[in-house]
Coordinates of C-alpha atoms in Angstrom, one line a residue:
M128 CA 145.0 106.9 137.9
T129 CA 143.0 107.2 141.1
G130 CA 140.5 109.6 142.5
S131 CA 143.2 111.5 144.4
D132 CA 144.8 112.4 141.0
V133 CA 141.8 114.4 140.0
P134 CA 142.1 118.1 140.6
P135 CA 139.1 120.0 142.1
S136 CA 138.9 122.1 138.9
F137 CA 140.1 122.1 135.3
R138 CA 142.2 124.8 133.7
L139 CA 141.9 125.3 130.0
A140 CA 144.4 127.5 128.0
Y141 CA 143.6 129.0 124.6
V142 CA 145.4 131.1 122.3
P143 CA 143.9 134.2 120.5
G144 CA 141.5 133.4 117.7
V145 CA 140.1 130.2 119.4
T146 CA 136.8 130.4 120.8
P147 CA 136.1 127.6 123.4
T148 CA 132.6 128.6 124.2
K149 CA 130.9 125.4 122.8
W150 CA 133.2 122.9 124.8
V151 CA 132.9 125.0 127.9
R152 CA 129.0 124.8 127.6
I153 CA 129.2 121.0 127.4
W154 CA 131.6 120.6 130.2
N155 CA 129.5 122.7 132.5
E156 CA 126.4 120.4 131.5
R157 CA 128.3 117.3 132.2
L158 CA 130.5 118.1 135.1
P159 CA 128.7 120.9 137.0
D160 CA 130.7 119.9 140.2
V161 CA 134.0 120.5 138.4
P162 CA 134.5 124.2 137.6
L163 CA 136.4 125.0 134.5
T164 CA 138.8 128.1 134.3
L165 CA 139.8 129.6 131.1
V166 CA 143.5 130.8 130.7
G167 CA 144.1 133.1 127.7
V168 CA 147.7 132.9 126.6
S169 CA 149.6 134.1 123.5
A170 CA 150.6 131.6 120.9
A171 CA 154.3 131.6 122.1
E172 CA 153.3 131.3 125.7
A173 CA 150.9 128.4 125.3
F174 CA 153.5 125.4 125.5
D175 CA 155.4 126.9 128.6
T176 CA 152.0 127.3 130.4
L177 CA 151.3 123.7 129.7
R178 CA 154.6 122.3 130.8
G179 CA 154.7 124.7 133.9
S180 CA 151.3 123.3 135.2
G181 CA 149.6 126.6 134.4
A182 CA 146.8 124.7 132.7
D183 CA 145.6 121.0 132.3
A184 CA 145.2 121.3 128.6
G185 CA 144.9 124.0 126.0
F186 CA 143.9 125.0 122.5
V187 CA 147.4 125.7 120.7
R188 CA 148.6 126.4 117.1
L189 CA 150.7 123.5 115.6
P190 CA 153.4 122.5 115.4
V191 CA 153.7 120.9 118.9
D192 CA 156.7 119.4 120.4
R193 CA 155.7 115.7 120.9
A194 CA 158.7 114.9 123.2
D195 CA 156.6 115.8 126.2
L196 CA 153.2 117.1 124.9
S197 CA 150.3 115.1 123.3
A198 CA 148.2 116.8 120.7
I199 CA 145.1 116.1 118.8
P200 CA 144.8 118.3 115.5
L201 CA 141.3 119.8 115.2
Y202 CA 140.9 122.1 112.3
T203 CA 142.9 124.2 109.8
E204 CA 142.1 127.9 109.4
T205 CA 141.7 130.0 106.3
T206 CA 144.4 132.6 105.7
V207 CA 143.2 136.1 104.8
V208 CA 144.6 139.6 104.1
V209 CA 143.3 142.3 106.0
I210 CA 142.8 145.6 104.1
P211 CA 140.9 149.0 104.4
K212 CA 137.4 148.8 102.9
D213 CA 138.3 151.1 100.2
H214 CA 141.3 149.0 99.1
L215 CA 141.5 147.7 95.5
V216 CA 141.7 144.1 96.7
A217 CA 138.3 144.6 98.5
A218 CA 136.6 144.4 95.0
V219 CA 137.5 140.7 94.6
E220 CA 136.6 137.5 96.5
E221 CA 140.1 136.1 96.9
V222 CA 143.8 136.7 96.0
S223 CA 147.0 135.1 95.6
T224 CA 150.2 136.2 97.3
A225 CA 151.5 137.4 93.8
D226 CA 148.6 139.9 93.9
L227 CA 150.3 141.4 97.0
A228 CA 153.7 142.0 95.4
D229 CA 153.3 145.8 95.3
E230 CA 152.0 145.9 98.9
I231 CA 153.7 146.6 102.1
V232 CA 152.9 143.5 104.0
L233 CA 153.3 143.9 107.7
H234 CA 154.9 141.1 109.6
P235 CA 154.2 141.3 113.5
L236 CA 156.7 139.6 115.9
D237 CA 153.8 137.3 117.2
D238 CA 153.0 136.1 113.6
V239 CA 151.7 132.4 113.5
L240 CA 151.8 131.4 109.9
G241 CA 155.6 130.7 109.7
W242 CA 156.4 132.1 106.4
E243 CA 159.4 130.8 104.3
T244 CA 159.2 133.8 102.1
L245 CA 156.9 136.8 103.0
P246 CA 155.0 138.3 100.0
G247 CA 155.0 141.8 99.1
R248 CA 157.4 144.6 100.3
P249 CA 158.7 144.5 103.9
A250 CA 157.7 147.3 106.2
F251 CA 160.4 149.6 107.7
E252 CA 160.1 147.6 111.0
R253 CA 158.1 144.8 112.4
P254 CA 155.0 145.6 114.7
A255 CA 155.3 144.0 118.2
T256 CA 151.8 142.4 117.9
T257 CA 149.0 141.6 115.6
A258 CA 146.9 144.1 117.3
D259 CA 149.6 146.9 116.5
A260 CA 149.7 145.8 112.9
I261 CA 145.9 146.0 112.7
E262 CA 146.1 149.7 113.7
L263 CA 148.8 150.3 111.0
V264 CA 146.6 148.7 108.4
A265 CA 143.8 151.1 109.5
A266 CA 146.2 154.0 109.0
G267 CA 146.9 152.9 105.5
I268 CA 150.5 151.9 106.2
G269 CA 150.2 148.3 104.8
V270 CA 148.2 145.1 104.7
L271 CA 148.3 142.1 107.1
V272 CA 148.1 138.4 106.3
V273 CA 146.7 136.3 109.3
P274 CA 144.4 133.3 110.1
Q275 CA 140.9 134.3 109.6
S276 CA 140.0 133.9 113.2
L277 CA 142.5 136.8 114.1
A278 CA 141.0 139.0 111.5
R279 CA 137.6 138.5 113.3
L280 CA 139.2 138.9 116.7
H281 CA 140.7 142.3 115.7
H282 CA 137.6 143.4 113.5
R283 CA 137.1 147.1 112.8
K284 CA 134.4 148.7 110.8
D285 CA 136.8 150.4 108.6
L286 CA 138.6 147.2 107.6
T287 CA 137.6 144.0 105.7
Y288 CA 139.5 140.9 104.7
R289 CA 139.7 138.5 101.7
T290 CA 141.0 134.9 101.3
V291 CA 144.6 134.3 100.3
T292 CA 144.7 131.1 98.2
D293 CA 148.2 130.1 98.4
A294 CA 149.5 131.4 101.9
P295 CA 150.6 129.2 104.7
E296 CA 147.7 128.0 107.0
S297 CA 147.6 127.7 110.7
R298 CA 146.2 124.5 112.4
I299 CA 144.5 124.5 115.8
A300 CA 145.0 121.5 118.1
L301 CA 144.2 120.4 121.7
S302 CA 147.3 119.8 123.6
W303 CA 148.3 118.6 127.1
P304 CA 151.4 117.3 129.0
E305 CA 151.5 113.5 128.2
E306 CA 152.6 112.6 131.7
R307 CA 149.5 114.4 133.2
T308 CA 146.8 112.7 131.2
T309 CA 144.2 112.8 134.0
D310 CA 140.7 111.5 134.1
L311 CA 139.6 115.2 133.6
V312 CA 141.9 115.6 130.6
E313 CA 140.5 112.4 129.1
E314 CA 136.9 113.9 129.8
F315 CA 137.7 117.0 128.0
I316 CA 139.3 115.1 125.0
G317 CA 135.9 113.2 124.8
I318 CA 133.9 116.4 124.7
V319 CA 136.2 117.9 121.9
R320 CA 136.0 114.7 119.9
G321 CA 132.2 114.7 120.1
R322 CA 131.7 111.6 122.4
T323 CA 128.4 111.3 123.9
V324 CA 127.8 111.3 127.7
N325 CA 127.2 107.4 127.5
S326 CA 130.4 106.7 125.5
T327 CA 132.4 103.8 126.9
R328 CA 135.4 106.3 127.2
G329 CA 133.2 109.1 128.6
R330 CA 131.2 109.3 131.6
P331 CA 129.7 106.1 133.1
P332 CA 126.8 104.8 130.9
T333 CA 123.3 105.1 132.1
P334 CA 122.3 102.0 134.1
P335 CA 119.8 99.6 132.4
Q336 CA 116.1 99.7 133.0
P337 CA 114.9 97.9 136.1
K338 CA 113.8 94.2 135.6
Q339 CA 110.4 94.9 136.9
R340 CA 109.5 96.5 133.7
K341 CA 110.4 93.6 131.8
A342 CA 108.3 91.4 134.0
G343 CA 105.3 93.7 133.7
A344 CA 105.6 93.7 130.1
A345 CA 105.6 89.9 129.9
K346 CA 102.5 89.8 132.1
S347 CA 100.8 92.2 129.8
G348 CA 101.7 90.1 126.8
A349 CA 100.3 86.9 128.6
G350 CA 97.0 88.9 129.0
R351 CA 96.8 89.5 125.2
T352 CA 97.0 85.7 124.3
G353 CA 94.7 84.4 126.9
A354 CA 91.0 84.5 127.4
K355 CA 89.1 87.9 127.1
P356 CA 87.1 89.4 130.0
G357 CA 83.7 88.0 130.1
G358 CA 84.5 84.4 129.2
G359 CA 85.3 84.8 125.4
T360 CA 88.3 83.6 123.8
G361 CA 90.8 85.7 121.7
G362 CA 92.2 85.1 118.3
K363 CA 90.7 82.5 115.9
A364 CA 88.6 80.7 118.6
T365 CA 86.1 83.6 118.7
G366 CA 85.6 83.4 114.9
K367 CA 84.3 79.7 114.9
T368 CA 80.6 79.0 115.3
S369 CA 78.4 75.9 114.8
G370 CA 76.7 75.5 111.5
K371 CA 73.0 75.3 113.1
N372 CA 71.3 75.6 116.3
P373 CA 69.7 72.1 117.4
R374 CA 66.4 74.0 118.2
G375 CA 66.3 75.5 114.6
G376 CA 67.7 79.0 115.7
S377 CA 70.8 80.6 114.4
A378 CA 74.1 79.5 115.9
A379 CA 75.4 81.9 118.5
P380 CA 79.1 82.6 119.5
K381 CA 80.4 80.1 122.0
A382 CA 81.3 82.9 124.1
A383 CA 77.7 83.9 124.5
K384 CA 76.7 80.3 125.6
R385 CA 79.3 80.1 128.2
G386 CA 78.1 83.3 129.6
K387 CA 74.7 81.8 130.7
P388 CA 74.3 80.3 134.2
R389 CA 73.7 76.5 134.3
R390 CA 70.3 75.3 135.7
R391 CA 70.2 73.2 138.7
P392 CA 68.6 69.6 138.1

């Protein structure tokens, strides 16, 4: 890849429930000269958006068709059931799908859990979207099983949610077209994976300190091992003195003797 392959901006797609704020903030800190544009897409539209050059990379829900798209799984979401606050299920911390056997479980057309067998009783018709299903839950028509991020996204004061222990789970991944793995895509992969700015696969590392500092440190070290100012010696030499003064006085440190000027003959 060459510099000409790098686009002037980076487009990041994301599906409902994903909050890319943290990664966008890091991108803006590291590459302030390359604007990042967020592209909100539905889970069903995400892959066509990537293939059609509508985004350089995107946060999607697995599974991903690996024939032409690369993907890095990031995390698995908790699955919850959305219920009115006065519902009996609200009295417990978690439930199983068997506990929902007598409930009308709404199954929107944009469901992302991929049920093999939907729990509970089916509604008369399927809501078009998760947002529509939330409105039906609020009206007391049924309950809705979704990833926790979607329950938070469509939060209402009159609704709450509880964990469903044995329901299918949704996994979030970072995906991009394999043939368009540009330098900026690699940069974003590094951010998502937690690489530091000095990583060998991230931005160029910080250059080493100038050699002048090392030379200065060596000079300073030499000063510590040599003679002290004023003619004295450092280390063990200053601790040695003669046993007696020839004139009967106490022995003085050699450093003091050296400090006196010599008399001319």
